[in-house]
CSV table of N, CA and C and ligand atoms in Angstrom, one decimal:
chain,number,residue,atom,x,y,z
U,295,MET,N,21.2,-33.8,0.9
U,295,MET,CA,22.0,-33.6,1.1
U,295,MET,C,22.5,-32.2,0.6
U,296,GLU,N,23.0,-31.3,1.9
U,296,GLU,CA,23.3,-29.7,0.7
U,296,GLU,C,24.8,-30.2,0.1
U,297,ILE,N,24.8,-29.2,-0.5
U,297,ILE,CA,26.4,-29.3,-1.2
U,297,ILE,C,27.3,-28.9,-0.7
U,298,THR,N,27.3,-28.4,0.9
U,298,THR,CA,28.3,-27.9,1.3
U,298,THR,C,28.7,-29.6,2.1
U,299,GLU,N,27.7,-30.2,2.6
U,299,GLU,CA,27.6,-31.9,2.7
U,299,GLU,C,28.8,-32.6,1.3
U,300,LYS,N,27.9,-32.2,0.5
U,300,LYS,CA,28.3,-33.3,-0.6
U,300,LYS,C,29.5,-32.7,-1.2
U,301,VAL,N,30.2,-31.9,-1.1
U,301,VAL,CA,31.4,-31.0,-1.0
U,301,VAL,C,32.6,-31.7,-0.3
U,302,ALA,N,32.2,-31.9,0.9
U,302,ALA,CA,33.1,-32.3,2.2
U,302,ALA,C,32.9,-33.9,1.8
U,303,TYR,N,31.6,-34.4,1.3
U,303,TYR,CA,32.5,-35.8,1.3
U,303,TYR,C,33.2,-36.4,0.7
U,304,LEU,N,32.8,-35.0,-0.9
U,304,LEU,CA,34.1,-35.7,-2.4
U,304,LEU,C,35.9,-35.4,-2.2
U,305,LYS,N,36.4,-34.3,-0.9
U,305,LYS,CA,36.9,-33.7,-0.1
U,305,LYS,C,38.0,-35.1,0.4
U,306,GLY,N,36.5,-36.1,1.4
U,306,GLY,CA,37.2,-37.2,2.0
U,306,GLY,C,37.4,-37.8,1.4
U,307,LEU,N,37.0,-38.6,-0.1
U,307,LEU,CA,37.3,-39.7,-0.9
U,307,LEU,C,38.7,-39.3,-1.6
U,308,ALA,N,38.7,-37.6,-1.7
U,308,ALA,CA,40.2,-37.0,-2.0
U,308,ALA,C,40.9,-37.8,-1.4
U,309,GLU,N,41.0,-37.4,0.1
U,309,GLU,CA,41.8,-37.2,1.3
U,309,GLU,C,42.1,-39.0,1.4
U,310,GLY,N,41.0,-40.0,1.0
U,310,GLY,CA,40.9,-41.5,1.5
U,310,GLY,C,42.2,-42.0,0.4
U,311,MET,N,41.1,-41.8,-1.4
U,311,MET,CA,42.6,-42.6,-2.3
U,311,MET,C,43.8,-41.9,-2.1
U,312,GLU,N,43.5,-40.7,-0.8
U,312,GLU,CA,45.1,-40.5,-1.3
U,312,GLU,C,46.1,-39.3,-2.2
U,313,LEU,N,44.8,-39.4,-2.6
U,313,LEU,CA,45.4,-37.5,-3.6
U,313,LEU,C,46.8,-37.4,-4.2
U,314,ASP,N,47.9,-37.8,-5.3
U,314,ASP,CA,48.6,-36.7,-5.2
U,314,ASP,C,49.2,-35.7,-5.7
U,315,THR,N,49.0,-35.1,-5.5
U,315,THR,CA,48.7,-33.6,-5.6
U,315,THR,C,49.8,-32.9,-6.3
U,316,GLU,N,50.4,-33.8,-6.3
U,316,GLU,CA,51.9,-33.2,-6.9
U,316,GLU,C,52.1,-33.9,-8.6
U,317,LYS,N,51.1,-34.9,-9.1
U,317,LYS,CA,51.0,-35.3,-9.9
U,317,LYS,C,50.1,-34.5,-10.7
U,318,LYS,N,49.7,-34.1,-12.3
U,318,LYS,CA,49.1,-33.0,-12.5
U,318,LYS,C,47.6,-33.9,-12.5
U,319,GLU,N,47.5,-35.2,-12.6
U,319,GLU,CA,46.4,-35.1,-12.6
U,319,GLU,C,45.2,-34.8,-10.7
U,320,GLY,N,46.5,-35.1,-10.0
U,320,GLY,CA,45.6,-35.0,-8.9
U,320,GLY,C,45.7,-33.4,-8.6
U,321,LYS,N,46.6,-32.5,-9.3
U,321,LYS,CA,46.6,-31.5,-8.7
U,321,LYS,C,45.2,-30.8,-9.4
U,322,LEU,N,44.5,-31.0,-10.8
U,322,LEU,CA,43.7,-30.7,-11.2
U,322,LEU,C,42.8,-30.6,-10.4
U,323,LEU,N,41.7,-32.3,-9.6
U,323,LEU,CA,41.3,-32.5,-9.3
U,323,LEU,C,41.4,-32.1,-7.7
U,324,ALA,N,42.6,-31.7,-7.4
U,324,ALA,CA,42.1,-30.7,-6.1
U,324,ALA,C,41.8,-29.4,-6.1
U,325,ALA,N,42.3,-28.9,-7.3
U,325,ALA,CA,41.7,-27.3,-7.6
U,325,ALA,C,40.6,-27.3,-8.3
U,326,ILE,N,39.9,-28.6,-8.4
U,326,ILE,CA,38.0,-28.9,-8.7
U,326,ILE,C,37.5,-28.5,-7.4
U,327,ILE,N,37.9,-29.3,-6.8
U,327,ILE,CA,37.8,-29.4,-5.3
U,327,ILE,C,37.4,-28.4,-4.7
U,328,ASP,N,38.6,-27.5,-4.7
U,328,ASP,CA,38.7,-26.7,-4.1
U,328,ASP,C,37.9,-25.1,-4.3
U,329,VAL,N,37.7,-24.7,-5.8
U,329,VAL,CA,36.8,-24.5,-6.2
U,329,VAL,C,34.8,-24.5,-5.9
U,330,LEU,N,34.6,-26.2,-6.2
U,330,LEU,CA,33.3,-26.7,-5.7
U,330,LEU,C,33.0,-25.9,-4.3
U,331,ASP,N,34.2,-25.7,-3.4
U,331,ASP,CA,33.8,-25.6,-1.7
U,331,ASP,C,33.9,-24.4,-1.8
U,332,ASP,N,34.5,-23.9,-2.2
U,332,ASP,CA,34.3,-22.2,-2.3
U,332,ASP,C,32.7,-21.7,-3.2
U,333,MET,N,32.2,-22.1,-4.3
U,333,MET,CA,31.0,-22.1,-5.0
U,333,MET,C,29.9,-22.8,-3.6
U,334,ALA,N,30.1,-23.8,-3.1
U,334,ALA,CA,29.1,-24.2,-1.7
U,334,ALA,C,29.4,-23.5,-0.9
U,335,LEU,N,30.3,-22.9,-0.5
U,335,LEU,CA,30.0,-21.8,0.5
U,335,LEU,C,29.3,-20.5,0.0
U,336,GLU,N,30.1,-19.8,-1.2
U,336,GLU,CA,29.2,-18.8,-1.2
U,336,GLU,C,27.2,-19.3,-1.6
U,337,ILE,N,26.8,-20.0,-2.0
U,337,ILE,CA,25.9,-20.8,-2.4
U,337,ILE,C,24.8,-20.4,-1.3
U,338,ALA,N,25.8,-21.2,0.0
U,338,ALA,CA,25.1,-20.7,1.4
U,338,ALA,C,25.1,-20.3,2.1
U,339,ASP,N,25.7,-18.9,1.8
U,339,ASP,CA,25.5,-17.3,2.4
U,339,ASP,C,24.2,-17.1,1.4
U,340,MET,N,24.3,-17.3,-0.1
U,340,MET,CA,23.2,-16.5,-0.8
U,340,MET,C,22.1,-16.7,0.3
U,341,LYS,N,21.7,-17.8,0.2
U,341,LYS,CA,20.9,-18.9,1.0
U,341,LYS,C,19.9,-18.1,1.7
U,342,ALA,N,20.9,-17.4,3.2
U,342,ALA,CA,20.7,-17.3,4.1
U,342,ALA,C,20.7,-15.7,3.7
U,343,ASP,N,21.4,-15.3,3.1
U,343,ASP,CA,20.8,-13.7,2.9
U,343,ASP,C,19.3,-13.9,2.6
U,344,GLN,N,19.2,-14.5,1.3
U,344,GLN,CA,18.3,-14.7,1.0
U,344,GLN,C,17.2,-15.6,1.9
U,345,GLU,N,17.4,-15.7,2.6
U,345,GLU,CA,15.6,-15.7,4.0
U,345,GLU,C,16.1,-14.7,4.7
U,346,GLU,N,17.1,-13.9,4.7
U,346,GLU,CA,16.5,-12.1,5.7
U,346,GLU,C,16.3,-11.9,5.2
U,347,LEU,N,16.1,-12.0,3.7
U,347,LEU,CA,15.5,-11.3,2.3
U,347,LEU,C,13.8,-11.3,2.4
U,348,TYR,N,13.0,-12.5,3.1
U,348,TYR,CA,12.1,-12.5,3.0
U,348,TYR,C,11.3,-12.4,4.5
U,349,ASP,N,12.2,-12.5,5.5
U,349,ASP,CA,12.0,-11.7,6.4
U,349,ASP,C,11.6,-10.7,6.7
U,350,GLY,N,12.8,-9.6,5.9
U,350,GLY,CA,12.6,-8.9,5.9
U,350,GLY,C,11.2,-8.2,5.5
U,351,LEU,N,10.9,-8.9,4.4
U,351,LEU,CA,9.8,-9.0,3.1
U,351,LEU,C,8.3,-9.7,4.5
U,352,ASP,N,9.3,-9.8,5.0
U,352,ASP,CA,7.4,-10.2,5.3
U,352,ASP,C,6.4,-9.2,6.4
U,353,ALA,N,7.9,-8.9,7.1
U,353,ALA,CA,8.1,-7.8,8.4
U,353,ALA,C,7.0,-6.6,7.5
U,354,VAL,N,7.7,-6.0,6.3
U,354,VAL,CA,7.3,-4.9,5.8
U,354,VAL,C,5.9,-5.7,4.6
U,355,SER,N,5.5,-6.1,4.8
U,355,SER,CA,4.5,-7.0,4.7
U,355,SER,C,3.5,-6.3,5.7
U,356,ASP,N,3.6,-7.0,6.4
U,356,ASP,CA,2.7,-7.2,7.9
U,356,ASP,C,2.3,-5.8,8.3
U,357,ASP,N,3.5,-4.4,8.2
U,357,ASP,CA,3.5,-3.6,8.5
U,357,ASP,C,2.7,-2.7,7.1
U,358,LEU,N,2.7,-2.9,6.5
U,358,LEU,CA,2.0,-2.7,5.5
U,358,LEU,C,0.0,-2.8,5.5
U,359,GLU,N,-0.1,-3.5,6.1
U,359,GLU,CA,-1.5,-5.1,6.3
U,359,GLU,C,-1.6,-3.1,7.0
U,360,ASP,N,-0.8,-3.1,8.6
U,360,ASP,CA,-1.7,-2.3,10.1
U,360,ASP,C,-1.8,-1.1,8.9
U,361,VAL,N,-1.1,-0.4,8.1
U,361,VAL,CA,-1.2,1.3,7.1
U,361,VAL,C,-2.4,1.2,6.2
U,362,GLU,N,-2.8,-0.2,5.6
U,362,GLU,CA,-3.9,-0.6,4.8
U,362,GLU,C,-5.0,-0.4,5.8
U,363,ASP,N,-5.0,-1.1,7.0
U,363,ASP,CA,-6.2,-1.0,8.2
U,363,ASP,C,-6.3,-0.1,8.7
U,364,ALA,N,-5.5,1.1,9.0
U,364,ALA,CA,-6.0,2.3,9.2
U,364,ALA,C,-6.4,3.1,8.4
U,365,VAL,N,-5.3,2.7,7.1
U,365,VAL,CA,-6.4,3.8,6.1
U,365,VAL,C,-7.6,3.7,5.8
U,366,PHE,N,-7.6,2.5,4.9
U,366,PHE,CA,-9.2,1.6,4.3
U,366,PHE,C,-9.6,1.4,5.2
U,367,GLY,N,-9.6,0.2,6.3
U,367,GLY,CA,-10.2,-1.0,7.0
U,367,GLY,C,-11.0,-0.2,8.4
U,368,ASP,N,-11.8,-0.8,8.5
U,368,ASP,CA,-12.6,-0.3,10.3
U,368,ASP,C,-13.5,0.5,9.4
U,369,ASP,N,-13.8,0.7,8.5
U,369,ASP,CA,-15.0,1.8,8.5
U,369,ASP,C,-15.9,1.6,9.0
U,370,GLU,N,-16.6,0.3,8.4
U,370,GLU,CA,-17.7,-0.3,9.1
U,370,GLU,C,-18.1,-0.1,11.2
U,371,ASP,N,-16.7,-0.2,11.3
U,371,ASP,CA,-17.1,0.1,12.8
U,371,ASP,C,-17.3,1.4,13.5
U,372,GLU,N,-16.1,2.4,12.9
U,372,GLU,CA,-16.2,3.9,13.6
U,372,GLU,C,-17.4,4.5,12.7
U,373,ASP,N,-18.1,3.7,11.8
U,373,ASP,CA,-19.3,4.2,11.1
U,373,ASP,C,-20.7,4.0,12.2
U,374,GLU,N,-20.4,2.7,12.6
U,374,GLU,CA,-21.4,2.6,13.6
U,374,GLU,C,-21.4,3.3,15.0
U,375,GLU,N,-20.3,3.4,15.2
U,375,GLU,CA,-19.5,3.5,16.8
U,375,GLU,C,-19.8,5.6,16.5
U,376,ASP,N,-18.6,5.9,16.6
U,376,ASP,CA,-18.1,7.4,17.5
U,376,ASP,C,-18.0,7.8,15.7
U,377,GLY,N,-17.4,8.8,15.5
U,377,GLY,CA,-16.7,10.0,14.1
U,377,GLY,C,-17.9,10.2,13.5
U,378,GLU,N,-19.1,10.3,13.5
U,378,GLU,CA,-20.5,10.2,12.9
U,378,GLU,C,-19.8,11.9,12.9
U,379,TYR,N,-19.4,12.4,13.5
U,379,TYR,CA,-19.8,13.9,13.5
U,379,TYR,C,-18.4,14.8,13.0
U,380,GLU,N,-17.5,14.1,14.1
U,380,GLU,CA,-16.5,15.2,13.0
U,380,GLU,C,-16.8,14.4,11.5
U,381,GLU,N,-16.6,13.1,10.8
U,381,GLU,CA,-16.3,13.0,9.7
U,381,GLU,C,-17.2,13.4,8.6
U,382,ALA,N,-18.4,14.0,9.4
U,382,ALA,CA,-19.8,14.5,8.6
U,382,ALA,C,-18.8,15.8,8.6
U,383,GLU,N,-18.7,16.4,9.0
U,383,GLU,CA,-17.9,17.8,8.5
U,383,GLU,C,-16.9,17.6,7.5
U,384,GLU,N,-16.2,16.8,8.0
U,384,GLU,CA,-14.7,17.0,7.4
U,384,GLU,C,-15.6,16.3,5.8
U,385,ASP,N,-16.2,15.4,5.9
U,385,ASP,CA,-16.3,15.1,4.4
U,385,ASP,C,-17.7,15.5,3.7
U,386,GLU,N,-17.8,16.9,4.0
U,386,GLU,CA,-18.8,17.6,3.1
U,386,GLU,C,-18.0,18.0,2.0
U,387,ASP,N,-19.1,17.8,1.0
U,387,ASP,CA,-18.8,18.2,-0.8
U,387,ASP,C,-18.6,19.9,-0.3
U,388,CYS,N,-18.0,20.1,-1.2
U,388,CYS,CA,-17.8,21.3,-2.0
U,388,CYS,C,-18.6,22.3,-3.0
U,389,TYR,N,-19.1,23.3,-3.3
U,389,TYR,CA,-19.9,23.7,-3.9
U,389,TYR,C,-19.6,25.1,-4.3
U,390,ALA,N,-19.3,25.3,-5.4
U,390,ALA,CA,-19.1,26.6,-5.8
U,390,ALA,C,-19.8,27.4,-7.1
U,391,THR,N,-20.5,28.7,-6.2
U,391,THR,CA,-21.8,29.0,-7.6
U,391,THR,C,-21.0,30.6,-7.5
U,392,THR,N,-22.0,31.3,-8.9
U,392,THR,CA,-21.2,32.7,-9.2
U,392,THR,C,-22.0,33.7,-8.9
U,393,CYS,N,-21.7,34.5,-7.9
U,393,CYS,CA,-22.7,36.2,-7.4
U,393,CYS,C,-23.1,36.1,-9.0
U,394,PRO,N,-24.5,36.6,-9.0
U,394,PRO,CA,-25.2,37.4,-9.8
U,394,PRO,C,-24.7,38.7,-9.7
U,395,THR,N,-24.4,39.4,-8.9
U,395,THR,CA,-24.4,40.7,-8.4
U,395,THR,C,-23.3,41.3,-8.5
U,396,CYS,N,-22.2,40.8,-8.5
U,396,CYS,CA,-21.8,41.0,-8.3
U,396,CYS,C,-20.2,40.2,-9.4
U,397,GLU,N,-20.7,38.7,-9.5
U,397,GLU,CA,-20.2,37.9,-10.3
U,397,GLU,C,-18.6,37.2,-9.8
U,398,GLU,N,-18.8,37.7,-8.3
U,398,GLU,CA,-17.3,36.7,-7.6
U,398,GLU,C,-18.0,35.4,-7.5
U,399,THR,N,-17.1,34.1,-7.4
U,399,THR,CA,-17.0,32.9,-7.1
U,399,THR,C,-17.8,32.7,-5.2
U,400,ILE,N,-18.1,32.3,-5.5
U,400,ILE,CA,-18.5,31.8,-3.8
U,400,ILE,C,-18.3,30.4,-3.6
U,401,TYR,N,-17.5,29.7,-2.3
U,401,TYR,CA,-17.3,28.4,-2.1
U,401,TYR,C,-18.3,28.6,-0.8
U,402,PHE,N,-18.8,26.9,-0.9
U,402,PHE,CA,-20.0,26.5,0.2
U,402,PHE,C,-19.7,25.7,0.1
U,403,ASP,N,-20.4,24.6,1.6
U,403,ASP,CA,-20.6,23.6,1.8
U,403,ASP,C,-22.1,23.2,2.5
U,404,GLU,N,-22.4,22.1,1.9
U,404,GLU,CA,-23.6,21.7,2.5
U,404,GLU,C,-24.5,22.2,3.0
U,405,SER,N,-24.5,22.7,4.1
U,405,SER,CA,-24.8,22.7,4.8
U,405,SER,C,-25.1,24.2,5.0
U,406,VAL,N,-24.8,24.6,4.4
U,406,VAL,CA,-25.0,25.7,3.2
U,406,VAL,C,-25.8,25.6,2.3
U,407,LEU,N,-26.0,24.2,1.8
U,407,LEU,CA,-27.5,24.0,0.5
U,407,LEU,C,-28.7,23.9,1.4
U,408,GLU,N,-28.2,23.0,2.5
U,408,GLU,CA,-29.4,23.1,2.9
U,408,GLU,C,-30.4,24.0,3.4
U,409,ASP,N,-29.7,24.8,4.0
U,409,ASP,CA,-29.7,26.2,4.7
U,409,ASP,C,-31.0,27.0,3.4
U,410,GLY,N,-30.3,26.7,2.5
U,410,GLY,CA,-31.0,27.3,1.2
U,410,GLY,C,-30.6,28.3,0.6
U,411,GLU,N,-29.8,29.0,1.8
U,411,GLU,CA,-29.6,30.4,0.6
U,411,GLU,C,-28.0,30.8,1.5
U,412,VAL,N,-26.6,32.1,0.5
U,412,VAL,CA,-25.8,32.2,1.6
U,412,VAL,C,-25.9,33.1,0.7
U,413,VAL,N,-24.5,34.2,2.0
U,413,VAL,CA,-24.7,35.7,1.8
U,413,VAL,C,-23.2,35.6,0.6
U,414,CYS,N,-23.2,36.2,0.0
U,414,CYS,CA,-21.7,36.8,-1.1
U,414,CYS,C,-21.2,37.3,0.4
U,415,PRO,N,-20.0,37.0,0.5
U,415,PRO,CA,-18.7,37.7,0.7
U,415,PRO,C,-18.3,38.7,0.6
U,416,ASN,N,-18.3,38.7,-0.9
U,416,ASN,CA,-17.5,40.5,-1.6
U,416,ASN,C,-19.0,41.7,-2.0
U,417,CYS,N,-20.0,41.1,-1.8
U,417,CYS,CA,-21.0,42.5,-1.9
U,417,CYS,C,-22.1,42.2,-1.0
U,418,GLY,N,-22.4,41.2,0.2
U,418,GLY,CA,-23.5,41.4,1.0
U,418,GLY,C,-24.8,40.7,0.0
U,419,GLU,N,-24.2,40.2,-1.0
U,419,GLU,CA,-25.8,39.5,-1.8
U,419,GLU,C,-26.2,38.6,-1.1
U,420,LYS,N,-27.6,38.1,-0.6
U,420,LYS,CA,-28.2,37.3,0.2
U,420,LYS,C,-28.7,36.1,-1.6
U,421,LEU,N,-28.0,35.3,-2.1
U,421,LEU,CA,-28.2,34.1,-2.7
U,421,LEU,C,-29.3,33.1,-2.1
U,422,GLU,N,-30.4,32.7,-3.1
U,422,GLU,CA,-31.3,31.9,-2.2
U,422,GLU,C,-30.9,30.5,-3.8
U,423,PHE,N,-31.4,29.2,-3.0
U,423,PHE,CA,-31.0,28.6,-4.4
U,423,PHE,C,-32.5,27.8,-4.0
U,424,ASP,N,-32.1,27.2,-5.0
U,424,ASP,CA,-33.6,26.2,-5.1
U,424,ASP,C,-33.6,25.1,-5.3
U,425,LEU,N,-33.6,24.1,-3.8
U,425,LEU,CA,-33.6,23.0,-3.1
U,425,LEU,C,-33.9,21.8,-4.4
U,426,ASN,N,-35.0,22.2,-5.0
U,426,ASN,CA,-35.8,21.1,-5.5
U,426,ASN,C,-35.1,21.2,-6.3
U,427,GLY,N,-35.4,22.3,-7.4
U,427,GLY,CA,-34.1,22.3,-8.7
U,427,GLY,C,-33.1,21.1,-8.8
U,428,LEU,N,-32.6,21.8,-7.2
U,428,LEU,CA,-31.0,21.0,-7.4
U,428,LEU,C,-31.2,19.6,-7.3
U,429,GLU,N,-31.7,18.7,-6.5
U,429,GLU,CA,-32.6,17.9,-6.1
U,429,GLU,C,-32.9,17.6,-6.7
U,430,ASP,N,-33.3,17.2,-7.8
U,430,ASP,CA,-34.2,16.4,-8.9
U,430,ASP,C,-33.8,16.8,-10.0
U,431,ALA,N,-32.2,16.6,-9.8
U,431,ALA,CA,-31.7,16.5,-11.0
U,431,ALA,C,-31.9,15.5,-11.3
U,432,ASP,N,-32.1,14.0,-10.9
U,432,ASP,CA,-32.5,13.3,-11.7
U,432,ASP,C,-33.7,13.1,-12.4
U,433,ASP,N,-33.7,12.0,-13.3
U,433,ASP,CA,-35.8,12.7,-14.2
U,433,ASP,C,-36.6,11.9,-13.9
U,434,GLU,N,-36.1,11.6,-12.7
U,434,GLU,CA,-37.8,10.7,-11.6
U,434,GLU,C,-38.9,11.1,-11.6
U,435,PRO,N,-39.2,11.8,-12.6
U,435,PRO,CA,-40.7,12.2,-12.1
U,435,PRO,C,-41.2,11.9,-10.7
U,436,GLU,N,-41.7,12.9,-9.1
U,436,GLU,CA,-42.4,12.1,-8.6
U,436,GLU,C,-43.0,13.0,-7.8
U,437,ASP,N,-44.5,12.2,-7.6
U,437,ASP,CA,-45.3,13.2,-6.7
U,437,ASP,C,-45.0,14.2,-5.6
U,438,GLU,N,-45.4,15.0,-5.7
U,438,GLU,CA,-45.3,16.1,-4.5
U,438,GLU,C,-46.2,16.4,-3.8
U,439,GLU,N,-46.6,16.2,-2.4
U,439,GLU,CA,-47.1,16.1,-1.5
U,439,GLU,C,-47.5,17.5,-0.8
C,966,ZN,ZN1,-21.8,39.4,-4.8
């Protein structure tokens, strides 16, 4: 039984026993039942509010899942399907080196590294990379052919 129903039952009892609200005891009981009635109604309101809150939280949670899918999910599918070109270019690592001629810091990406050389934008000096030296940084001894 809901609290509101219990209070309604109490009210009915009080009415049935013809509570004399002119007497002290009757007044007290009527006042108590009145307070109980208010409390029951407020609790019912709070329950309704809480349910609304939960519904709102559910909606937010669902939206967040969509966002998570968009940001983190579907990686496997995208890698297999399209996007390989665009993403490869955007996600490339950036490197920096110092020009030995003018000591300007030069920034370049992986494609430059693969070419093996970069032209200093400051003085025009052509810098060449020792690709083997860069890639064999780990100490695995490998037989070259
Ligand atoms: Zn330079």
